[in-house]
JSON list of C-alpha atoms in Angstrom, two decimals:
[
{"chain": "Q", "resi": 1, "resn": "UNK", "atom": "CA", "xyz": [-24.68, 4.35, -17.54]},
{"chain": "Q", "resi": 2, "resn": "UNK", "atom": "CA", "xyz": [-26.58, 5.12, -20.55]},
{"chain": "Q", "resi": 3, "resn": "UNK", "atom": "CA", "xyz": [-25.44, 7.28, -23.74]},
{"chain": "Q", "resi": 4, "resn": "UNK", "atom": "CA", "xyz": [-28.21, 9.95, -24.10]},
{"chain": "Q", "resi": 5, "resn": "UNK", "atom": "CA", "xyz": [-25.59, 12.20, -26.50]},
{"chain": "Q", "resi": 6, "resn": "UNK", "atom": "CA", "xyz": [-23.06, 11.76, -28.92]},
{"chain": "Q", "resi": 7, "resn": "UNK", "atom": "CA", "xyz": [-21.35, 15.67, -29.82]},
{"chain": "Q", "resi": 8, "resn": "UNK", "atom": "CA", "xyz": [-18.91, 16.66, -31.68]},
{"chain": "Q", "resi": 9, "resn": "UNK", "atom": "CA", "xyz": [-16.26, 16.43, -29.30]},
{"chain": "Q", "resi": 10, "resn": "UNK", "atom": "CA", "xyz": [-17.99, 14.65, -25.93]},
{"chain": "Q", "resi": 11, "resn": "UNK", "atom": "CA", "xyz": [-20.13, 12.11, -25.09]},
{"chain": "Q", "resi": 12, "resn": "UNK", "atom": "CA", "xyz": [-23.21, 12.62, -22.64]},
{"chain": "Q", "resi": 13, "resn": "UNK", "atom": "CA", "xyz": [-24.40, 9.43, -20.58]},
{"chain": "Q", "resi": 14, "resn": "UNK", "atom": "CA", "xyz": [-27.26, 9.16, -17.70]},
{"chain": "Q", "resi": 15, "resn": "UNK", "atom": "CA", "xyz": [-26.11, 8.10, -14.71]},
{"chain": "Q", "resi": 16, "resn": "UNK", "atom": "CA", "xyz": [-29.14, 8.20, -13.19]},
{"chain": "Q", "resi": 17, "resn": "UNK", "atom": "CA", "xyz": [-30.41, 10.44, -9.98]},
{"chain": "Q", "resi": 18, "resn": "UNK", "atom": "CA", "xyz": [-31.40, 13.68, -12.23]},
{"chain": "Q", "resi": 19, "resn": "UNK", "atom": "CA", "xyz": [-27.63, 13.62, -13.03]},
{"chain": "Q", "resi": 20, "resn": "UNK", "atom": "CA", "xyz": [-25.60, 13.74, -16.30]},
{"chain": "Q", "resi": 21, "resn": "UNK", "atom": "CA", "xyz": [-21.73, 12.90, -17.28]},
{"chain": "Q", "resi": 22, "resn": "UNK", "atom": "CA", "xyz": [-20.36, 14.90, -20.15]},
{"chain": "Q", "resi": 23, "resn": "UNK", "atom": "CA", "xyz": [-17.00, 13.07, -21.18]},
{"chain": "Q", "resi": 24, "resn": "UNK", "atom": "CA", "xyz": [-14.97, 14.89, -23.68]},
{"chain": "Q", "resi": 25, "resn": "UNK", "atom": "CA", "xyz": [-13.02, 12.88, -26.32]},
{"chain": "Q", "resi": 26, "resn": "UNK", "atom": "CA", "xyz": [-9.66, 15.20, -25.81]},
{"chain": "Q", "resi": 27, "resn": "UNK", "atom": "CA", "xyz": [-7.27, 15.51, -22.98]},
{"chain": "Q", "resi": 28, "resn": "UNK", "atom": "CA", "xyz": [-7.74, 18.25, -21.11]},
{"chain": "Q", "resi": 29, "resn": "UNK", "atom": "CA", "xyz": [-9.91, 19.72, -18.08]},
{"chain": "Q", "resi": 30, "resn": "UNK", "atom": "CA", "xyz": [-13.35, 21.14, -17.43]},
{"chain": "Q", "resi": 31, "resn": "UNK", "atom": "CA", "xyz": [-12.56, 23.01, -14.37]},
{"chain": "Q", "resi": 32, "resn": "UNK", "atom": "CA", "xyz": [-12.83, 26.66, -16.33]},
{"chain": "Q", "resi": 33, "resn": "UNK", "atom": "CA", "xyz": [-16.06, 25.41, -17.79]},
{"chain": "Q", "resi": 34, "resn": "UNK", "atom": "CA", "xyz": [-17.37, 24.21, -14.68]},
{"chain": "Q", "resi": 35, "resn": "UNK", "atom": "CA", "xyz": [-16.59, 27.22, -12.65]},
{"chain": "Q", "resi": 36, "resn": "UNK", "atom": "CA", "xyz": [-17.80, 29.87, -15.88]},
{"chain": "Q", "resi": 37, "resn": "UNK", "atom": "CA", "xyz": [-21.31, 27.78, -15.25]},
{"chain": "Q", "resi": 38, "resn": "UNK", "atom": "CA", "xyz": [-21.36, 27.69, -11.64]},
{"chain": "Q", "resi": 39, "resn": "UNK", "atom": "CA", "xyz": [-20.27, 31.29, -11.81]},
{"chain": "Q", "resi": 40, "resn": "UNK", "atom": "CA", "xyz": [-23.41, 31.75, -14.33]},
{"chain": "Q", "resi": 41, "resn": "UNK", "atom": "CA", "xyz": [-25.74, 29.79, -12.08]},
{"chain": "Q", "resi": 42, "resn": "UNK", "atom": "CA", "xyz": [-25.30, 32.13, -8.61]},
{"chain": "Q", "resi": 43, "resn": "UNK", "atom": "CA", "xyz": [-25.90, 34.76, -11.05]},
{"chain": "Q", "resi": 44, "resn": "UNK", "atom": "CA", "xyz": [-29.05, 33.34, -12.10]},
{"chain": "Q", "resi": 45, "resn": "UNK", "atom": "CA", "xyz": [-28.54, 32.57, -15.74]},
{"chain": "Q", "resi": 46, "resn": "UNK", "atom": "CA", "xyz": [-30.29, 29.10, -16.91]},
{"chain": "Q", "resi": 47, "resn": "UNK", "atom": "CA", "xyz": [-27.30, 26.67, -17.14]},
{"chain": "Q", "resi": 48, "resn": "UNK", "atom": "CA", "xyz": [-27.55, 23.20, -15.31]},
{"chain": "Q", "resi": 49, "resn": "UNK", "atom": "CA", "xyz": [-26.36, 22.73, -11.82]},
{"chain": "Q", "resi": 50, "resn": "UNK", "atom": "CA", "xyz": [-22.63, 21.11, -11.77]},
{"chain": "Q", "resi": 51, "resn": "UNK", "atom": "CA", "xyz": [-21.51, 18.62, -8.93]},
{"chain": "Q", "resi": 52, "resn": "UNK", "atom": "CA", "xyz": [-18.52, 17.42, -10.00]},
{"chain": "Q", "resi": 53, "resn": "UNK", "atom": "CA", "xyz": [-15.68, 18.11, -12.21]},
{"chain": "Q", "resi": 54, "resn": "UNK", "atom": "CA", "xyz": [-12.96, 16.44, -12.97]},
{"chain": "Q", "resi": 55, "resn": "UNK", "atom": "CA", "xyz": [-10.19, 16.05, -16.24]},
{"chain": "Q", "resi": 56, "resn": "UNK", "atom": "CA", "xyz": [-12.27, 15.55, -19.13]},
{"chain": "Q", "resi": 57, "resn": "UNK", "atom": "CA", "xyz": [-15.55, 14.34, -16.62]},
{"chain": "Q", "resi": 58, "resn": "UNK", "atom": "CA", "xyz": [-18.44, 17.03, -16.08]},
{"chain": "Q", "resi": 59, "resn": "UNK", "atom": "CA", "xyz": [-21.21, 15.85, -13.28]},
{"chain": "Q", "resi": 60, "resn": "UNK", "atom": "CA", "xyz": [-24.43, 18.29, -14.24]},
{"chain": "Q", "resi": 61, "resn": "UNK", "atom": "CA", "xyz": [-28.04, 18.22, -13.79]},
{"chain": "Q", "resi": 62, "resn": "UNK", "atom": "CA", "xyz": [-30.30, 16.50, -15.85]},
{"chain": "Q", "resi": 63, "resn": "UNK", "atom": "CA", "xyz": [-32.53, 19.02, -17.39]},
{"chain": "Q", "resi": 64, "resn": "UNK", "atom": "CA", "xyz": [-35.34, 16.49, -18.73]},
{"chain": "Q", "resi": 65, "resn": "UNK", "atom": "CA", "xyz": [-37.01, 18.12, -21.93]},
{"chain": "Q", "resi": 66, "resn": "UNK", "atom": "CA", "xyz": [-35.80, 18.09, -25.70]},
{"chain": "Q", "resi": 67, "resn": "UNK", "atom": "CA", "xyz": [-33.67, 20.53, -27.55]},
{"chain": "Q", "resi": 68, "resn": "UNK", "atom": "CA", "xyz": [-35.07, 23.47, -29.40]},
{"chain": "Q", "resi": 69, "resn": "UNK", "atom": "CA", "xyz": [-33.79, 22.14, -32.41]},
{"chain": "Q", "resi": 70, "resn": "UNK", "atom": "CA", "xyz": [-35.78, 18.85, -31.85]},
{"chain": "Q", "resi": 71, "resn": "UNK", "atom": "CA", "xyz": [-39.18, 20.89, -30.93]},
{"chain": "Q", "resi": 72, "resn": "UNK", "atom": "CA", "xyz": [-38.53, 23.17, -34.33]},
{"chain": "Q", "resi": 73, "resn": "UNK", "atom": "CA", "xyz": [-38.04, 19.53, -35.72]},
{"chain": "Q", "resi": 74, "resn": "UNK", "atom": "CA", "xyz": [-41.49, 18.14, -34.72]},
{"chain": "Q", "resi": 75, "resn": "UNK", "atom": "CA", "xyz": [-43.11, 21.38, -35.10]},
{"chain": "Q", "resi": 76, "resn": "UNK", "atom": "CA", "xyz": [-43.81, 22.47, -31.63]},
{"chain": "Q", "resi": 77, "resn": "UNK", "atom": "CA", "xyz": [-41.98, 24.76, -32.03]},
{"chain": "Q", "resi": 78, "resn": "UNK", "atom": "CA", "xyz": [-41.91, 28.07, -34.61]},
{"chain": "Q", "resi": 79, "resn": "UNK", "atom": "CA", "xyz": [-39.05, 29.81, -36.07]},
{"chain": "Q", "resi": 80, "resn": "UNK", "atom": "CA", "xyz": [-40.31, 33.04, -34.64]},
{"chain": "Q", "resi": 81, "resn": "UNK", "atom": "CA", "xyz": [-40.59, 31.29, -31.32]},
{"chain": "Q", "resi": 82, "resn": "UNK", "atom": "CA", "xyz": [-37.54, 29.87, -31.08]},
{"chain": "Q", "resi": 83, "resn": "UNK", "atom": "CA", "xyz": [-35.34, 33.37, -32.52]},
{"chain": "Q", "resi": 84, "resn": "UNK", "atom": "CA", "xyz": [-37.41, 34.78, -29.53]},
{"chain": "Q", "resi": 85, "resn": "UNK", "atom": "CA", "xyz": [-35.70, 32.34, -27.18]},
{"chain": "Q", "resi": 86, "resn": "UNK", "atom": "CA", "xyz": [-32.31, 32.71, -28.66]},
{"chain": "Q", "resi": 87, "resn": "UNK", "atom": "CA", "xyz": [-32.42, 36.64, -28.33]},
{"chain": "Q", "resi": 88, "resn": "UNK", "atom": "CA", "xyz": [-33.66, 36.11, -24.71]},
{"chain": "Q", "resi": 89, "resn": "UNK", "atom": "CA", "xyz": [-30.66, 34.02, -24.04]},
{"chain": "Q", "resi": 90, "resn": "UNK", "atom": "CA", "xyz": [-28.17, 36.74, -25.74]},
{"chain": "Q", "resi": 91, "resn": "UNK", "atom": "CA", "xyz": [-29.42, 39.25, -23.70]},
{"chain": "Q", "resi": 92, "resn": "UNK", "atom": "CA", "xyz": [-28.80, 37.71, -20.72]},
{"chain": "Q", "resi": 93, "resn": "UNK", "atom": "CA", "xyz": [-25.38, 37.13, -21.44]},
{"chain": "Q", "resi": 94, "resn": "UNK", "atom": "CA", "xyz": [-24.93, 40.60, -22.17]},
{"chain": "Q", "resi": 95, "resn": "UNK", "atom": "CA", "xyz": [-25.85, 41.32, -18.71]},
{"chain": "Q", "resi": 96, "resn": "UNK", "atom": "CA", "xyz": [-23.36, 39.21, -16.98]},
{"chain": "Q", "resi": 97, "resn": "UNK", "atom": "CA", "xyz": [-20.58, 39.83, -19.63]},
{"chain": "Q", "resi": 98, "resn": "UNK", "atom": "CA", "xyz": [-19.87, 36.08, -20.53]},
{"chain": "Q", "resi": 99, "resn": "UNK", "atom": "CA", "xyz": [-20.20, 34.96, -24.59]},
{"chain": "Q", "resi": 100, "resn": "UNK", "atom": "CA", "xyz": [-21.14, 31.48, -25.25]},
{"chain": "Q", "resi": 101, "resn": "UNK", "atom": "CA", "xyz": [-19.72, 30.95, -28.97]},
{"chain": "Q", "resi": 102, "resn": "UNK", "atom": "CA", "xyz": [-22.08, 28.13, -30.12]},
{"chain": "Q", "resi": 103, "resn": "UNK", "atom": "CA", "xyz": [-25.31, 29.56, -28.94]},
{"chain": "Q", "resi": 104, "resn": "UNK", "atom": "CA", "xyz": [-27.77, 27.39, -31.32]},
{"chain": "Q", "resi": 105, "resn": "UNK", "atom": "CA", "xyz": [-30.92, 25.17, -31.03]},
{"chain": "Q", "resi": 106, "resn": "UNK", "atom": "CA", "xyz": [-28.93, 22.11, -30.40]},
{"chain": "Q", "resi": 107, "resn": "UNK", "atom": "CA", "xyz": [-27.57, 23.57, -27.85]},
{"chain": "Q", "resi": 108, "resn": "UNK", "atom": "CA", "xyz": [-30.87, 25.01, -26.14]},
{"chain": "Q", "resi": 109, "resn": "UNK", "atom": "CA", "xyz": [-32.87, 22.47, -23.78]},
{"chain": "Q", "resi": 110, "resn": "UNK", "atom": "CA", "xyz": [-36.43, 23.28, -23.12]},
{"chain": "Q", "resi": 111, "resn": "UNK", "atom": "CA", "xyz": [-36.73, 22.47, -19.60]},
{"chain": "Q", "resi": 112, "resn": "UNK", "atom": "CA", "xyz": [-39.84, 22.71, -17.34]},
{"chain": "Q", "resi": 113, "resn": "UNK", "atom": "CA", "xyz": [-39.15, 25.96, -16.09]},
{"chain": "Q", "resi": 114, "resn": "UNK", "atom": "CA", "xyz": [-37.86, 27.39, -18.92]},
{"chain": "Q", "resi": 115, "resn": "UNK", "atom": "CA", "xyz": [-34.78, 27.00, -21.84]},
{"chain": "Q", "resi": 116, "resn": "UNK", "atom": "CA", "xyz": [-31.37, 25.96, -20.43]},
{"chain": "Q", "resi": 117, "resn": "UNK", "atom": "CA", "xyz": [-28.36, 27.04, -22.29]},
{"chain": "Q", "resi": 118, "resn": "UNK", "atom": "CA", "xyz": [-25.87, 24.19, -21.97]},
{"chain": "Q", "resi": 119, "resn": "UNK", "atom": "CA", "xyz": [-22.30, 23.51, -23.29]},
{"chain": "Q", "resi": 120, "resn": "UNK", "atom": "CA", "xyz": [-20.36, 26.20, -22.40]},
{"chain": "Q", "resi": 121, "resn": "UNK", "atom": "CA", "xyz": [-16.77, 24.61, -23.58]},
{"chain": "Q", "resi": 122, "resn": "UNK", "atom": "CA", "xyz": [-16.35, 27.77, -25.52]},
{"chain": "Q", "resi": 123, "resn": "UNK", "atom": "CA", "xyz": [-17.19, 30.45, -23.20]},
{"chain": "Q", "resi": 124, "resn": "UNK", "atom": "CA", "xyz": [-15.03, 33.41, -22.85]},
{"chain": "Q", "resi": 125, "resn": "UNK", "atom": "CA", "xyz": [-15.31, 37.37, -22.25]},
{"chain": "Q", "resi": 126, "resn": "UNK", "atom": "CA", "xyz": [-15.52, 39.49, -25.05]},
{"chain": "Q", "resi": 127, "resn": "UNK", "atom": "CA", "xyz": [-18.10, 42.20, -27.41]},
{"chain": "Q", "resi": 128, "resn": "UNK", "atom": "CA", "xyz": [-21.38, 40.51, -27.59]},
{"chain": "Q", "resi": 129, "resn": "UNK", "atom": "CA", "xyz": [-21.71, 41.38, -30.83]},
{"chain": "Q", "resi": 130, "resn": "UNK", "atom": "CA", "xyz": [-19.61, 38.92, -31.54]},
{"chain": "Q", "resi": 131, "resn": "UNK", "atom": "CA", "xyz": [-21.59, 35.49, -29.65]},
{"chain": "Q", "resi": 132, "resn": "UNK", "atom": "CA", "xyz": [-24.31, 37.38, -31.93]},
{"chain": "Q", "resi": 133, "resn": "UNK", "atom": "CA", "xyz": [-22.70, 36.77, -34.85]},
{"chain": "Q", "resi": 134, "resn": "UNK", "atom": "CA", "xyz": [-20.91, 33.31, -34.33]},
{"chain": "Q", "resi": 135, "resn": "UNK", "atom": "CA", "xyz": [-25.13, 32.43, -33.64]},
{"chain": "Q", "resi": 136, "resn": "UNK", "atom": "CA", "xyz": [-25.72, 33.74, -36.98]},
{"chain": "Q", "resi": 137, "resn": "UNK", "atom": "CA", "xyz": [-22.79, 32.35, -38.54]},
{"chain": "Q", "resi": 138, "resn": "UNK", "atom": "CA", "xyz": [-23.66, 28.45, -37.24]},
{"chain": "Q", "resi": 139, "resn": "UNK", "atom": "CA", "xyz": [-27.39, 29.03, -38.52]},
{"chain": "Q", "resi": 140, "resn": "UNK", "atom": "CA", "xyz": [-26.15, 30.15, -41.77]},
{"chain": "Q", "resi": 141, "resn": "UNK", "atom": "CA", "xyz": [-23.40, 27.55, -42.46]},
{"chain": "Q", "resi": 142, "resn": "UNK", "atom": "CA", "xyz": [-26.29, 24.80, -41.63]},
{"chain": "Q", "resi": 143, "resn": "UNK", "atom": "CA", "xyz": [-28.79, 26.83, -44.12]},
{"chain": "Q", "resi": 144, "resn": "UNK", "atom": "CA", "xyz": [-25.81, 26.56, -46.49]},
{"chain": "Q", "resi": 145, "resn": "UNK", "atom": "CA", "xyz": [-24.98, 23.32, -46.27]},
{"chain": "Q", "resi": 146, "resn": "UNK", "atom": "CA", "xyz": [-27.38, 20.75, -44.68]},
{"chain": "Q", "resi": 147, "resn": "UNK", "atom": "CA", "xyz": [-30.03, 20.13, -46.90]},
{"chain": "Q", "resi": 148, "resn": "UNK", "atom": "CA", "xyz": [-32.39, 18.63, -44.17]},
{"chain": "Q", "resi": 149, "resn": "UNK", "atom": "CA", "xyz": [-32.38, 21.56, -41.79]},
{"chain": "Q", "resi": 150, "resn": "UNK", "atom": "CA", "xyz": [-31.28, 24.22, -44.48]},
{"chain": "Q", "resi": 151, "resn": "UNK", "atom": "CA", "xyz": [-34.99, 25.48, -44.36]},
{"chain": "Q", "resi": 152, "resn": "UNK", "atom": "CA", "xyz": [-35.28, 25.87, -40.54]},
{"chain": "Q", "resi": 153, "resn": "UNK", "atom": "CA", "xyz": [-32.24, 27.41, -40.26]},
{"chain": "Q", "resi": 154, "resn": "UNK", "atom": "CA", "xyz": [-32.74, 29.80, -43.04]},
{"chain": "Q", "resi": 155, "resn": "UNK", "atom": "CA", "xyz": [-35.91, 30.92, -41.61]},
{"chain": "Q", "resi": 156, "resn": "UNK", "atom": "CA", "xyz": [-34.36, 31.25, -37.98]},
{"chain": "Q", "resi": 157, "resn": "UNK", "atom": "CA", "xyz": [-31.59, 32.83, -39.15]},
{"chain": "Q", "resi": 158, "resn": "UNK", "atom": "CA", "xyz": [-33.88, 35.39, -40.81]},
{"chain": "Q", "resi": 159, "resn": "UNK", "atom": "CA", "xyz": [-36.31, 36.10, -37.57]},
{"chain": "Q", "resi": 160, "resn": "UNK", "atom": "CA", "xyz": [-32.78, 35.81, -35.56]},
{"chain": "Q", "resi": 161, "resn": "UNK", "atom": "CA", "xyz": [-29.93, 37.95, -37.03]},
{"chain": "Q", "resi": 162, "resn": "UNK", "atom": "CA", "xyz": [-32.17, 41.27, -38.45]},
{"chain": "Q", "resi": 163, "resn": "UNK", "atom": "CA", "xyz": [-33.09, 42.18, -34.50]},
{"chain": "Q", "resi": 164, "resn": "UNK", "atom": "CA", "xyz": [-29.21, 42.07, -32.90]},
{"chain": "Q", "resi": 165, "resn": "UNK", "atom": "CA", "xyz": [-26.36, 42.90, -34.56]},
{"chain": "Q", "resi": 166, "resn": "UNK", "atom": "CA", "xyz": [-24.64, 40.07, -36.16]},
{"chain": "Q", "resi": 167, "resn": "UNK", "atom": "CA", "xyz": [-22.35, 42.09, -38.71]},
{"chain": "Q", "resi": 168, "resn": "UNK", "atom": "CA", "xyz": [-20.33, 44.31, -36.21]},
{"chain": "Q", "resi": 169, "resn": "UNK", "atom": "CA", "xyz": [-18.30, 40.89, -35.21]},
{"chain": "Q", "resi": 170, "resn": "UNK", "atom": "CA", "xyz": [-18.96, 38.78, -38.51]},
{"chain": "Q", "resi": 171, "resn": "UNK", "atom": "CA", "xyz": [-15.31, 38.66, -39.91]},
{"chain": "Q", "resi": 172, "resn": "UNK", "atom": "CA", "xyz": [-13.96, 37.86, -36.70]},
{"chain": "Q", "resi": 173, "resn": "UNK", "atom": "CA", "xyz": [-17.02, 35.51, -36.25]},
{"chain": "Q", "resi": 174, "resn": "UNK", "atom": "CA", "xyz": [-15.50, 33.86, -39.38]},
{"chain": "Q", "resi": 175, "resn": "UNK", "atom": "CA", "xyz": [-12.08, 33.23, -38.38]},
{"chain": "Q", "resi": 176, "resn": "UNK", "atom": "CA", "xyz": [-12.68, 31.82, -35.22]},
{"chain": "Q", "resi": 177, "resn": "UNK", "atom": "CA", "xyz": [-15.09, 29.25, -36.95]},
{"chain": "Q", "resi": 178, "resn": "UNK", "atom": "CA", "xyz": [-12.23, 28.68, -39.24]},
{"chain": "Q", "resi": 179, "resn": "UNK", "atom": "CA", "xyz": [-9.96, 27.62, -36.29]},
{"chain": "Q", "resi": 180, "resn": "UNK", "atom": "CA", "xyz": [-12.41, 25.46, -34.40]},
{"chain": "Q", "resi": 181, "resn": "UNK", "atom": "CA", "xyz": [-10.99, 21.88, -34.66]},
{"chain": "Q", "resi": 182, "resn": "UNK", "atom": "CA", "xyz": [-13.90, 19.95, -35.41]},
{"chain": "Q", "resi": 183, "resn": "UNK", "atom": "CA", "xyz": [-15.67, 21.35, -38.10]},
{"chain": "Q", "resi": 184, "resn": "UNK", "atom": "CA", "xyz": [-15.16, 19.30, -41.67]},
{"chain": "Q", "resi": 185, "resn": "UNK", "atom": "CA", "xyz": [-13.74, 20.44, -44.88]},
{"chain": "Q", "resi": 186, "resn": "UNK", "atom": "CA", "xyz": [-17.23, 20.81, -46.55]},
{"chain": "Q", "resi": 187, "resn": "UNK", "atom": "CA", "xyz": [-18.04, 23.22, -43.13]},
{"chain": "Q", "resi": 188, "resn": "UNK", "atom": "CA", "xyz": [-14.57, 25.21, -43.69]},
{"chain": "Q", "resi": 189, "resn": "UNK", "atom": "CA", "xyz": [-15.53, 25.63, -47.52]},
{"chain": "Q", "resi": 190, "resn": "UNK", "atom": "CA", "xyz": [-18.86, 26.75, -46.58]},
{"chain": "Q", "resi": 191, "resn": "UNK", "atom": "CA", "xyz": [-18.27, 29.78, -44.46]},
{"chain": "Q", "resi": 192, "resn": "UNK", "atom": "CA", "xyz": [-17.23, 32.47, -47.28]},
{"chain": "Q", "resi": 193, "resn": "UNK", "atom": "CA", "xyz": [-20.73, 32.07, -48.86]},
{"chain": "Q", "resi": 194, "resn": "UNK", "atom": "CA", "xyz": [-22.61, 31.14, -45.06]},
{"chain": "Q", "resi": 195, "resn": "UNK", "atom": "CA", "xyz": [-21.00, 34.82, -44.15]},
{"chain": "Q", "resi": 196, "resn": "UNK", "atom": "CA", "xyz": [-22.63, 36.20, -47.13]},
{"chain": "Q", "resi": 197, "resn": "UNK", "atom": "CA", "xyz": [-26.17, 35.14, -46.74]},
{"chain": "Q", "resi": 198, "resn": "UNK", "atom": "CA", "xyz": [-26.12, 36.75, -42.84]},
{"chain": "Q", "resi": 199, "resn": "UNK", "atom": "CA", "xyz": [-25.06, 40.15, -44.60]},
{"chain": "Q", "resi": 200, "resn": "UNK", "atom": "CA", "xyz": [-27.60, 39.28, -47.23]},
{"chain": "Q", "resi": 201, "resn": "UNK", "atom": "CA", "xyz": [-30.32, 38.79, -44.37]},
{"chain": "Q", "resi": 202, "resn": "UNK", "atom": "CA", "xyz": [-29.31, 41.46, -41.79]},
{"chain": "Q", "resi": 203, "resn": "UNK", "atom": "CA", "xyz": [-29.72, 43.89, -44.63]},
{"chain": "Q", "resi": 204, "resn": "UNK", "atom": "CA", "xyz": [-33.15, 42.55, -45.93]},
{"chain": "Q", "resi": 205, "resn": "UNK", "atom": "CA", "xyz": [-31.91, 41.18, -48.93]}
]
């Protein structure tokens, strides 16, 4: 078994066969995840195929291909390319009525037959506006506050959050990044001014 991921919260190993085991750090159980992904799947949404789930163990496919945020990284990818991919993705939630909450290149694998949208601990139902502008809200705190990916973030966030609407949501957006467990103090301190430059960009400033 060998560690392909570390997240914020799980672990990711190869286990070999085309398959994957996600191990969260917490107690608790994937079964809602599983079945929101499986339910995602039939409905032909990209998400990797599950096979087993179990307490904090999650059994998926291996979708081989890197990240978006690594192919912005290297440059094969643009920032108008990859807002393109992220809007493609929102849509497609909005059609089957599930919201991701931490839709973001990191979280966006560029398979061969297309991006995969994994990580779906967060999913729920709810206004799409708002998985819009929880998208804009991550791209803006790391523009805000990570000096090595401020600039592709920036520029995302600018192709990304003038063309959906990431404002409707935004407070709320705010307060449930607020209450997410893992972020840091620096993240939490962040988020005023990170909610200010989406307004800032969604009206063209």
């Amino acid at each position: 078994m060998r560690l392909l991921a570390k997240g914020r919260d799980a672990d990711v190993f190869d286990i070999g066969n085309g398959r994957v085991l996600r191990r969260c750090r917490y107690d608790g159980d994937v079964a809602k995840e599983a079945a929101v992904m499986r339910r995602l799947r039939a409905d032909g949404f990209p998400v990797p195929a599950v096979y087993e789930a179990s307490g904090r163990d999650l059994v998926m496919e291996r979708v081989p291909g890197p990240s978006l945020l690594a192919a912005m990284s290297s440059g094969d990818k643009g920032v108008v390319e990859a807002a393109e991919i992220m809007l493609a993705l929102h849509e497609k939630l909005r059609g089957v009525g599930i919201l991701h909450l931490d839709l973001h290149p990191d979280n966006i694998l560029l398979g061969p037959d297309g991006p995969v949208l994994i990580d779906w601990t967060n999913s729920a139902e709810g206004p799409p506006e708002l998985d819009a502008a929880v998208s804009a809200l991550i791209l803006a705190q790391v523009a805000v506050g990570e000096a090595a990916l401020a600039g592709l973030a920036e520029g995302l966030l600018r192709e990304f959050a003038p063309r959906t609407d990431a404002v409707a949501e935004l407070n709320r957006a705010v307060e449930y990044r607020r209450a997410n467990p893992t972020m840091t103090e620096r993240e939490l301190a962040d988020l005023d001014r990170a909610a200010e430059l989406v307004r800032d960009v969604t009206a063209g400033r």
